[in-house]
Coordinates of C-alpha atoms and ligand atoms in Angstrom, one line a residue:
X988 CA -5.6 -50.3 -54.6
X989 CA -8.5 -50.0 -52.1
X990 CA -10.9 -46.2 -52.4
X991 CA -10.7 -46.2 -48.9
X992 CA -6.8 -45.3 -49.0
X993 CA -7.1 -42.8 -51.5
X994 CA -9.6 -40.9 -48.9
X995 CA -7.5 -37.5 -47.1
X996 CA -8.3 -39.1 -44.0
X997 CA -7.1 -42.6 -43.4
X998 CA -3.6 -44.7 -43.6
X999 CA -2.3 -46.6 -45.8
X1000 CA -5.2 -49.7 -44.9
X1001 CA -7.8 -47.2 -45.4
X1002 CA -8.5 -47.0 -41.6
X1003 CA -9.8 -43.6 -40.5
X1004 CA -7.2 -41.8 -38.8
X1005 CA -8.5 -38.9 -36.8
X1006 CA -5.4 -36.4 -36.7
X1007 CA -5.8 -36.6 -40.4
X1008 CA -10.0 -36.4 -40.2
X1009 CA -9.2 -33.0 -38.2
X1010 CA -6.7 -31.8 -39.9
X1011 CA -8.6 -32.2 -43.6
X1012 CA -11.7 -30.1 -42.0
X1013 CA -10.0 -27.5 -40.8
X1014 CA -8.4 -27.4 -43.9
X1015 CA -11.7 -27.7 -45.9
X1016 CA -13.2 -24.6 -43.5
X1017 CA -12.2 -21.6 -45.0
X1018 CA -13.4 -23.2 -48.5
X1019 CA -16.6 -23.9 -47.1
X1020 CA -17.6 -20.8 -44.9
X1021 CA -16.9 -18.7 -48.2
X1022 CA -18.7 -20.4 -49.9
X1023 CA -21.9 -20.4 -47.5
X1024 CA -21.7 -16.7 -46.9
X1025 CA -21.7 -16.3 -51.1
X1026 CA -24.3 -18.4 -51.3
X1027 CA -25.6 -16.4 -48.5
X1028 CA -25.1 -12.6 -50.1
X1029 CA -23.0 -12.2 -47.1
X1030 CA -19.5 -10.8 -48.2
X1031 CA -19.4 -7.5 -47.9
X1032 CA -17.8 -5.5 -51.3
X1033 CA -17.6 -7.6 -55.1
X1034 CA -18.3 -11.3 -53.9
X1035 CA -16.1 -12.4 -57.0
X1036 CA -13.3 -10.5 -55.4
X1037 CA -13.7 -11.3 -52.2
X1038 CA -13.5 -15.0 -52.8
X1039 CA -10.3 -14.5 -55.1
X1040 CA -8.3 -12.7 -52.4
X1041 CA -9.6 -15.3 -49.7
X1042 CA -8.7 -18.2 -51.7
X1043 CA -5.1 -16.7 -52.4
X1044 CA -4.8 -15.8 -48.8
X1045 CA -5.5 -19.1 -47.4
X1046 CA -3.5 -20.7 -50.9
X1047 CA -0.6 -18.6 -49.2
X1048 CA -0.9 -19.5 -45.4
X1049 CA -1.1 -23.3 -46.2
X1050 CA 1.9 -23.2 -48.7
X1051 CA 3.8 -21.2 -45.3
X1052 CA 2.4 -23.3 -42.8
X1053 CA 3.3 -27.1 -44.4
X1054 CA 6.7 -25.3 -43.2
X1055 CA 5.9 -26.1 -39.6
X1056 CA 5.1 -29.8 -39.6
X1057 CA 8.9 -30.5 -39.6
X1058 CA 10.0 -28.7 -37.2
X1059 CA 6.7 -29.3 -34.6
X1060 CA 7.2 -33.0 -35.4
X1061 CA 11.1 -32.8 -33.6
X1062 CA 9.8 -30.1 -31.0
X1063 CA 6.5 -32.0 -29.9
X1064 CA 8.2 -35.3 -30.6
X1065 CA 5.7 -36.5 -32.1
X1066 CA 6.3 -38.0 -35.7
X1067 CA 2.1 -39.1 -36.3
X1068 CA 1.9 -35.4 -37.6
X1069 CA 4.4 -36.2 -40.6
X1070 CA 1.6 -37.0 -42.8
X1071 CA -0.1 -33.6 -42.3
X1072 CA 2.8 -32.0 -44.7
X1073 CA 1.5 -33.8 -48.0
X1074 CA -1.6 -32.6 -46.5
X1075 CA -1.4 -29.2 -46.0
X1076 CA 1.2 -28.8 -49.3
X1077 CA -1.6 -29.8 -51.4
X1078 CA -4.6 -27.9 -49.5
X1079 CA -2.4 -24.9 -50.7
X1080 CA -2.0 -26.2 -54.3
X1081 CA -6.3 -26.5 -53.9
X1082 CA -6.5 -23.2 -53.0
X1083 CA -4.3 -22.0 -55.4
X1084 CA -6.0 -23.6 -58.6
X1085 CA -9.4 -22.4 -57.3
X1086 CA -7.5 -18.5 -56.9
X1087 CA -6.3 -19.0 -60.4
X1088 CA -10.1 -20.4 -61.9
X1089 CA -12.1 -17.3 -60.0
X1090 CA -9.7 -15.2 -61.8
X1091 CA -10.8 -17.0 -64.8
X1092 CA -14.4 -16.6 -64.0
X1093 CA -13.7 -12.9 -63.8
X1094 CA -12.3 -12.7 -66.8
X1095 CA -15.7 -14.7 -68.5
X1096 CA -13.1 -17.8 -69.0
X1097 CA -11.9 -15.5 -71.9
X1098 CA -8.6 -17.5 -71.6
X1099 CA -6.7 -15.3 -74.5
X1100 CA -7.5 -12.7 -71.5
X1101 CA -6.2 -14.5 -68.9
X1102 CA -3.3 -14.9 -70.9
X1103 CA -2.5 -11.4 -71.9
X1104 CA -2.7 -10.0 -68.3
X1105 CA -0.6 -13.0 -66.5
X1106 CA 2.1 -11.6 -69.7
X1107 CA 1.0 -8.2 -68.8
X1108 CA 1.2 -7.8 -65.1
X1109 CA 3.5 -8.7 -63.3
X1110 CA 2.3 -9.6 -60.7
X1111 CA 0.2 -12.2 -62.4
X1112 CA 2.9 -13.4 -64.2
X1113 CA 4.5 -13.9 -60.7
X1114 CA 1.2 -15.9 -59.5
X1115 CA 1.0 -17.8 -62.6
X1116 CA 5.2 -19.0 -61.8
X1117 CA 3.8 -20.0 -58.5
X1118 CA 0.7 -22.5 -59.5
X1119 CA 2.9 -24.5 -61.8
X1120 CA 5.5 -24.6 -59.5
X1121 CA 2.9 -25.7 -56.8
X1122 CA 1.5 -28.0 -59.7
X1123 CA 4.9 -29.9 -59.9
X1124 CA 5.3 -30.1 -55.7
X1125 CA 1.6 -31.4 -55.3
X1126 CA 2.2 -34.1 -58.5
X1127 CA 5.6 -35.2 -57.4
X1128 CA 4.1 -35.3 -53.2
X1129 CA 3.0 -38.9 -54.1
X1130 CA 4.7 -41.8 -52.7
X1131 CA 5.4 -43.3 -56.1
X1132 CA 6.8 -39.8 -57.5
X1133 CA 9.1 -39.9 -53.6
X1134 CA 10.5 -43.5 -54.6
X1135 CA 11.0 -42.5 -58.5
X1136 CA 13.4 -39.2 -57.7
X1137 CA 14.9 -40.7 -54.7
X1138 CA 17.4 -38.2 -53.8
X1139 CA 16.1 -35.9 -56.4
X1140 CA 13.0 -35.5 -54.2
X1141 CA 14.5 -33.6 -51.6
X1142 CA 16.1 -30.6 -53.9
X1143 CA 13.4 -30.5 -56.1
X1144 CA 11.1 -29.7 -53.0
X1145 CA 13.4 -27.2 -51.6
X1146 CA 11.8 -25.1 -54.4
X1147 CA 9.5 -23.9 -52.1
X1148 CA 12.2 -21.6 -50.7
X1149 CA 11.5 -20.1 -53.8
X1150 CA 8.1 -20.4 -54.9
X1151 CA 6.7 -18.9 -51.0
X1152 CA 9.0 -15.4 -51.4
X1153 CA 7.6 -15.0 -55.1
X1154 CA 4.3 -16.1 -53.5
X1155 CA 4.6 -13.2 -50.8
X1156 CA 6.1 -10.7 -53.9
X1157 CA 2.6 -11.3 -55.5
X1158 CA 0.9 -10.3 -52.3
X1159 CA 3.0 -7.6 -51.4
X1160 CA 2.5 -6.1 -55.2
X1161 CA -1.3 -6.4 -55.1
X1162 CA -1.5 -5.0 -52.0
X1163 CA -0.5 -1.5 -52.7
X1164 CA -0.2 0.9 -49.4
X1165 CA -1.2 -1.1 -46.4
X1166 CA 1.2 -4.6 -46.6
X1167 CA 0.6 -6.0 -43.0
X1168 CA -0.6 -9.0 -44.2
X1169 CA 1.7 -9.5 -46.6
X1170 CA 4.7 -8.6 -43.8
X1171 CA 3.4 -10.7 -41.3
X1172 CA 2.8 -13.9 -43.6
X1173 CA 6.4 -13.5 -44.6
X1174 CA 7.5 -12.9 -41.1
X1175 CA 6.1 -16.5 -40.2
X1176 CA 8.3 -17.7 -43.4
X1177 CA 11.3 -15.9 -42.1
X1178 CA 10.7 -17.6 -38.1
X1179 CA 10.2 -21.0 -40.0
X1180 CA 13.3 -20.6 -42.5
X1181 CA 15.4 -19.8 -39.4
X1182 CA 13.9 -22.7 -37.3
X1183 CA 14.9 -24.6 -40.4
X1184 CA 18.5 -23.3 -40.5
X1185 CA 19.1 -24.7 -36.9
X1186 CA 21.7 -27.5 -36.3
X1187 CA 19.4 -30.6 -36.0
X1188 CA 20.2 -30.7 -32.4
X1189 CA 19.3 -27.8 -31.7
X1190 CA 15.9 -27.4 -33.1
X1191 CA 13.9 -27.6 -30.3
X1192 CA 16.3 -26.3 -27.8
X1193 CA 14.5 -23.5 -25.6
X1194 CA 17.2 -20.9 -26.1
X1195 CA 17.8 -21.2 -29.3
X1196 CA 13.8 -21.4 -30.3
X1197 CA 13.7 -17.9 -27.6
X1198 CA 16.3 -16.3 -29.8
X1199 CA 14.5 -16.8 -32.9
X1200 CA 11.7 -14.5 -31.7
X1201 CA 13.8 -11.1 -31.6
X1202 CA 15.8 -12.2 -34.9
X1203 CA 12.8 -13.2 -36.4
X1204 CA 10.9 -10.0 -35.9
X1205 CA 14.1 -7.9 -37.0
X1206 CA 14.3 -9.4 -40.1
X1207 CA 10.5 -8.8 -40.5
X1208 CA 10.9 -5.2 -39.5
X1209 CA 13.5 -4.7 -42.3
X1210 CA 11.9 -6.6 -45.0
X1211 CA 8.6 -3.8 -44.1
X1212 CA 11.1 -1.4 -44.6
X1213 CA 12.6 -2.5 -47.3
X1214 CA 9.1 -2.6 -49.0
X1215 CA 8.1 0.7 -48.1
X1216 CA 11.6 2.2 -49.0
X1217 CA 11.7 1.1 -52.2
X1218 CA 8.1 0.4 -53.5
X1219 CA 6.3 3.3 -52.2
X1220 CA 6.7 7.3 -51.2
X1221 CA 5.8 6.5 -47.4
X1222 CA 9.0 7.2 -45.0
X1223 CA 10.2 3.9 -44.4
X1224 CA 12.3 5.1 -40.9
X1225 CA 8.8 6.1 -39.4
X1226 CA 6.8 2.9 -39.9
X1227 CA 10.0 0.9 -38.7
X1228 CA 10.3 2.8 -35.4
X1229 CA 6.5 2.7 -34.9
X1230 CA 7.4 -0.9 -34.2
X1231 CA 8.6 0.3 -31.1
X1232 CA 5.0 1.5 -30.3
X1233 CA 2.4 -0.6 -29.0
X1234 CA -0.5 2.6 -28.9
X1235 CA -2.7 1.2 -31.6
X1236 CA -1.2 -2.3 -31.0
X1237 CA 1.9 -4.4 -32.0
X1238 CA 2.8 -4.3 -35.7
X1239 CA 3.0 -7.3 -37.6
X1240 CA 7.1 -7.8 -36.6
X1241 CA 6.2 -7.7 -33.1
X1242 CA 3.3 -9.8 -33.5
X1243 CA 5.4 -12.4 -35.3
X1244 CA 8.1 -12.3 -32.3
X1245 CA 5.5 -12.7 -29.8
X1246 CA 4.4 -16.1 -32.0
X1247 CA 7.5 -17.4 -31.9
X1248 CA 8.5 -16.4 -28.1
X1249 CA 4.8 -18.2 -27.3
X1250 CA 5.3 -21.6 -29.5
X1251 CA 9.1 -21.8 -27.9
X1252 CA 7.7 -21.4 -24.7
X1253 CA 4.6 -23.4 -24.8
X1254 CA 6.6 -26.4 -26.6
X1255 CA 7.7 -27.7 -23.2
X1256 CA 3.7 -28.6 -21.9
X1257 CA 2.9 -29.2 -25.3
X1258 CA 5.4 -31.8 -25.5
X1259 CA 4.4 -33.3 -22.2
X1260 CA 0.7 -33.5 -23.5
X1261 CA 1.2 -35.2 -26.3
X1262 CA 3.3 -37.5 -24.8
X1263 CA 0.2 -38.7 -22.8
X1264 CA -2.1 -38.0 -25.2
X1265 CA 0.1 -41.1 -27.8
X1266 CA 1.8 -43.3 -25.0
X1267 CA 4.4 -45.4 -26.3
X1268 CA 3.8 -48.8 -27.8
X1269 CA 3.9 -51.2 -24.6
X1270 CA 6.6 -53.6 -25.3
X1271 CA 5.1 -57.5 -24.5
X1272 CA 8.0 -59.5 -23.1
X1273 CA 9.4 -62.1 -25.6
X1274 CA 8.0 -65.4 -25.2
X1275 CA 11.6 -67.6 -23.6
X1276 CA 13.6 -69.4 -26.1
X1277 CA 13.3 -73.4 -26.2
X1278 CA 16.1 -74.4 -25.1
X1279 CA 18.0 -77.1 -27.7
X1280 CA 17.6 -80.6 -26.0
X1281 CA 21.3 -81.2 -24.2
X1282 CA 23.4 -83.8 -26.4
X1283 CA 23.8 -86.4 -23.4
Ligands
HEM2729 C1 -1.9 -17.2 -62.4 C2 -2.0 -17.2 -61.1 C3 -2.6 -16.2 -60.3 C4 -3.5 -15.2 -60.6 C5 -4.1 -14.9 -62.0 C6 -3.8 -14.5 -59.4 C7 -4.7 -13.4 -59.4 C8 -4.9 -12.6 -58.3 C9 -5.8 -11.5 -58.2 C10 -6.6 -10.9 -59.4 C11 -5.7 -11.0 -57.0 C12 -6.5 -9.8 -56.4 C13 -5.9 -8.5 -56.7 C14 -6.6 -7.3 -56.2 O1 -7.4 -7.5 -55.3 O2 -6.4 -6.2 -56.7 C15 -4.8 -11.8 -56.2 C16 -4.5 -11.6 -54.9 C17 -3.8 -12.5 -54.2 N1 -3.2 -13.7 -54.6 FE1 -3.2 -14.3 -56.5 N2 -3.1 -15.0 -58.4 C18 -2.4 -16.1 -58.9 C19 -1.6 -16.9 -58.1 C20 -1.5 -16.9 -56.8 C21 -0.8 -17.9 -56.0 C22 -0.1 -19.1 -56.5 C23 -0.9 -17.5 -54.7 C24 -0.4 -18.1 -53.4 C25 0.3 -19.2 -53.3 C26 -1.7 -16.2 -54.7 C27 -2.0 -15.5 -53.5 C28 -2.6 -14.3 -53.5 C29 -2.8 -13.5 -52.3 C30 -2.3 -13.8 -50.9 C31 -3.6 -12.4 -52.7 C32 -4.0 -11.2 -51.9 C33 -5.3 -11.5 -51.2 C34 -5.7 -10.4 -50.3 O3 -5.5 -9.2 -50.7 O4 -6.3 -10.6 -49.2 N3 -2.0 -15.9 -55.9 N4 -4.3 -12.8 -57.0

C-alpha cells in the first residue's frame, strides 16, 4: 500500500482530493488555535482546564456532527461528501483521546488516580464508557474492518445512538447550573435523530425537513426541562416558558429550530450549487458496433 493513500486527504490512488484537504483543516483548527493561544499565555482562567473542556467540546460536536453527512449527502445530492463521515467520526475519537490524556496530565499521569476518579465519579466513569466505545467505532471505521463484519457493521455503528446521549449526560453533569451548551448540542442530535427517522423518501422533502424545526426544538425544550426538573432546585416551568422570550435572545431550543428551519430552507439553492459546482460525468457516445460481415 502506497503512504500517499494513508494521508486524510487523498483517494484511494493517493490523489489529493480537496473536499477532503478542507475538510481535514477545518477539522485540525480548533486543535491548532488552542494550542497557539497556550503556547501564547492567551486562555483566560487554568490553561490545563481550558484545553480539557475545549478538546471535549469539540470531541463532542464532531461525534454529533458525523450525524449530518448522511442525510446532507441525499439532501444536497451529492454523494463526494460520503467520505467526510470516517472523517469527522475519527476527528471526534482524536479529540476525545487528547480530552482523556490532558485529564491525565492533570492528574501528573498518576494513572492509579485516573483510575480511582473514572470509578469514583460518575461522570468520568460515563466519559471513560464513551472513549472505548469511540475506540471500537474509529478501529472498526476501516475498510478492511467494513468488509470483515459485513452486516454486523451497520448495528455495531448504530452504537452511537448510544455513545452521543451518554456523551451529552457527561456534559450536562459537569456543567452544573448553566447547561445551554449541553441543551443545544443535544438539540442538534435530537434534529439529526429525527432527520434520520424519516422514510428514505422523504428525507429531503421541504415539508417534512420544515416540520422538523418546531418538533425538534420541543423536544429540546423538554429535555432542558427535564434537566432542570430533576437535576437541580431551579423552577423548570420558568426557564421553559422563557423560551417564549426573545429579550436577551433565543434560547438554545429556539436556536436549534431556527437551524433546522434555515438548512431546510437553504437546501434548495444549496442543491442547485453544488450541482454546478460537480457537473455530471459527460457521457462520450459509444464508438458503432462492427457490423458482422453478411454470410452471402
Ligand atoms: C475517561 C474519559 C473522560 C474523562 C476523564 C473526562 C474528563 C473531563 C473533565 C475533567 C472535564 C472538565 C470538568 C470541569 O470543568 O469541571 C470534562 C468536560 C467535558 N468533557 Fe470529558 N472526559 C472524558 C470523556 C469525554 C468524552 C468521550 C467526551 C465527548 C465525546 C467528553 C466531552 C466533554 C465535554 C463536552 C466537556 C465539557 C466542556 C466544557 O465545559 O466546555 N468527555 N471531561
Amino acid at each position: 500500500m502506497q503512504l500517499a493513500t494513508l494521508l486524510p486527504w487523498t483517494d484511494r490512488q493517493g490523489r489529493t482530493v480537496p473536499l477532503k484537504a478542507m475538510a481535514f483543516s477545518l477539522i485540525l483548527l480548533p486543535g491548532l488555535l488552542y494550542a497557539w493561544w497556550w503556547w501564547h499565555g492567551d486562555l483566560i482562567g487554568r490553561p490545563l482546564d481550558e484545553v480539557i473542556d475545549a478538546t471535549g467540546d469539540w470531541a463532542l460536536r464532531f461525534f454529533i456532527l458525523s450525524l449530518l453527512i448522511t442525510p446532507l449527502r441525499y439532501l444536497l445530492d451529492a454523494p463526494r461528501i460520503v467520505p467526510l463521515r470516517r472523517m469527522v467520526g475519527v476527528a471526534a475519537v482524536a479529540y476525545a483521546l487528547i480530552h482523556l490524556g490532558l485529564y491525565a496530565t492533570d492528574q501528573q499521569w498518576n494513572l492509579a488516580t485516573v483510575a480511582l476518579e473514572i470509578i469514583r465519579r460518575t461522570y468520568l466513569t460515563i466519559g471513560f464508557i464513551v472513549v472505548l466505545g469511540l475506540v471500537v467505532l474509529g478501529v472498526t471505521s476501516t475498510d478492511g474492518w467494513i468488509r470483515r463484519l459485513g452486516s454486523r457493521w451497520k448495528r455495531l455503528h448504530r452504537l452511537v445512538f448510544i455513545l452521543i446521549p451518554l456523551g451529552l449526560l457527561h456534559y450536562f453533569i459537569q456543567s452544573k447550573a448553566d447547561v445551554s451548551q449541553p441543551v443545544l448540542w443535544s438539540g442538534f442530535f435530537i434534529w439529526l435523530g429525527l432527520w434520520r427517522l424519516l422514510p428514505a423518501i422523504r428525507r429531503s422533502w421541504l415539508p417534512a425537513l420544515l416540520a422538523l424545526a418546531p418538533l425538534t426544538g420541543l423536544l429540546t425544550a423538554a429535555i432542558e426541562y427535564l434537566w432542570y426538573a430533576t437535576a437541580t432546585n431551579i423552577p423548570a416551568m420558568r426557564v421553559f416558558l422563557a423560551n417564549l422570550d426573545v429579550t436577551f435572545g433565543p434560547r438554545p431550543a429556539v436556536w436549534v429550530a431556527i437551524i433546522a428551519a434555515a438548512v431546510a430552507l437553504a437546501s434548495w439553492p444549496a442543491k442547485q450549487l453544488v450541482a454546478k459546482l460537480t457537473p455530471a460525468p459527460v457521457r462520450r457516445p459509444r464508438p458503432a458496433r462492427a457490423r458482422a460481415p453478411q454470410e452471402g
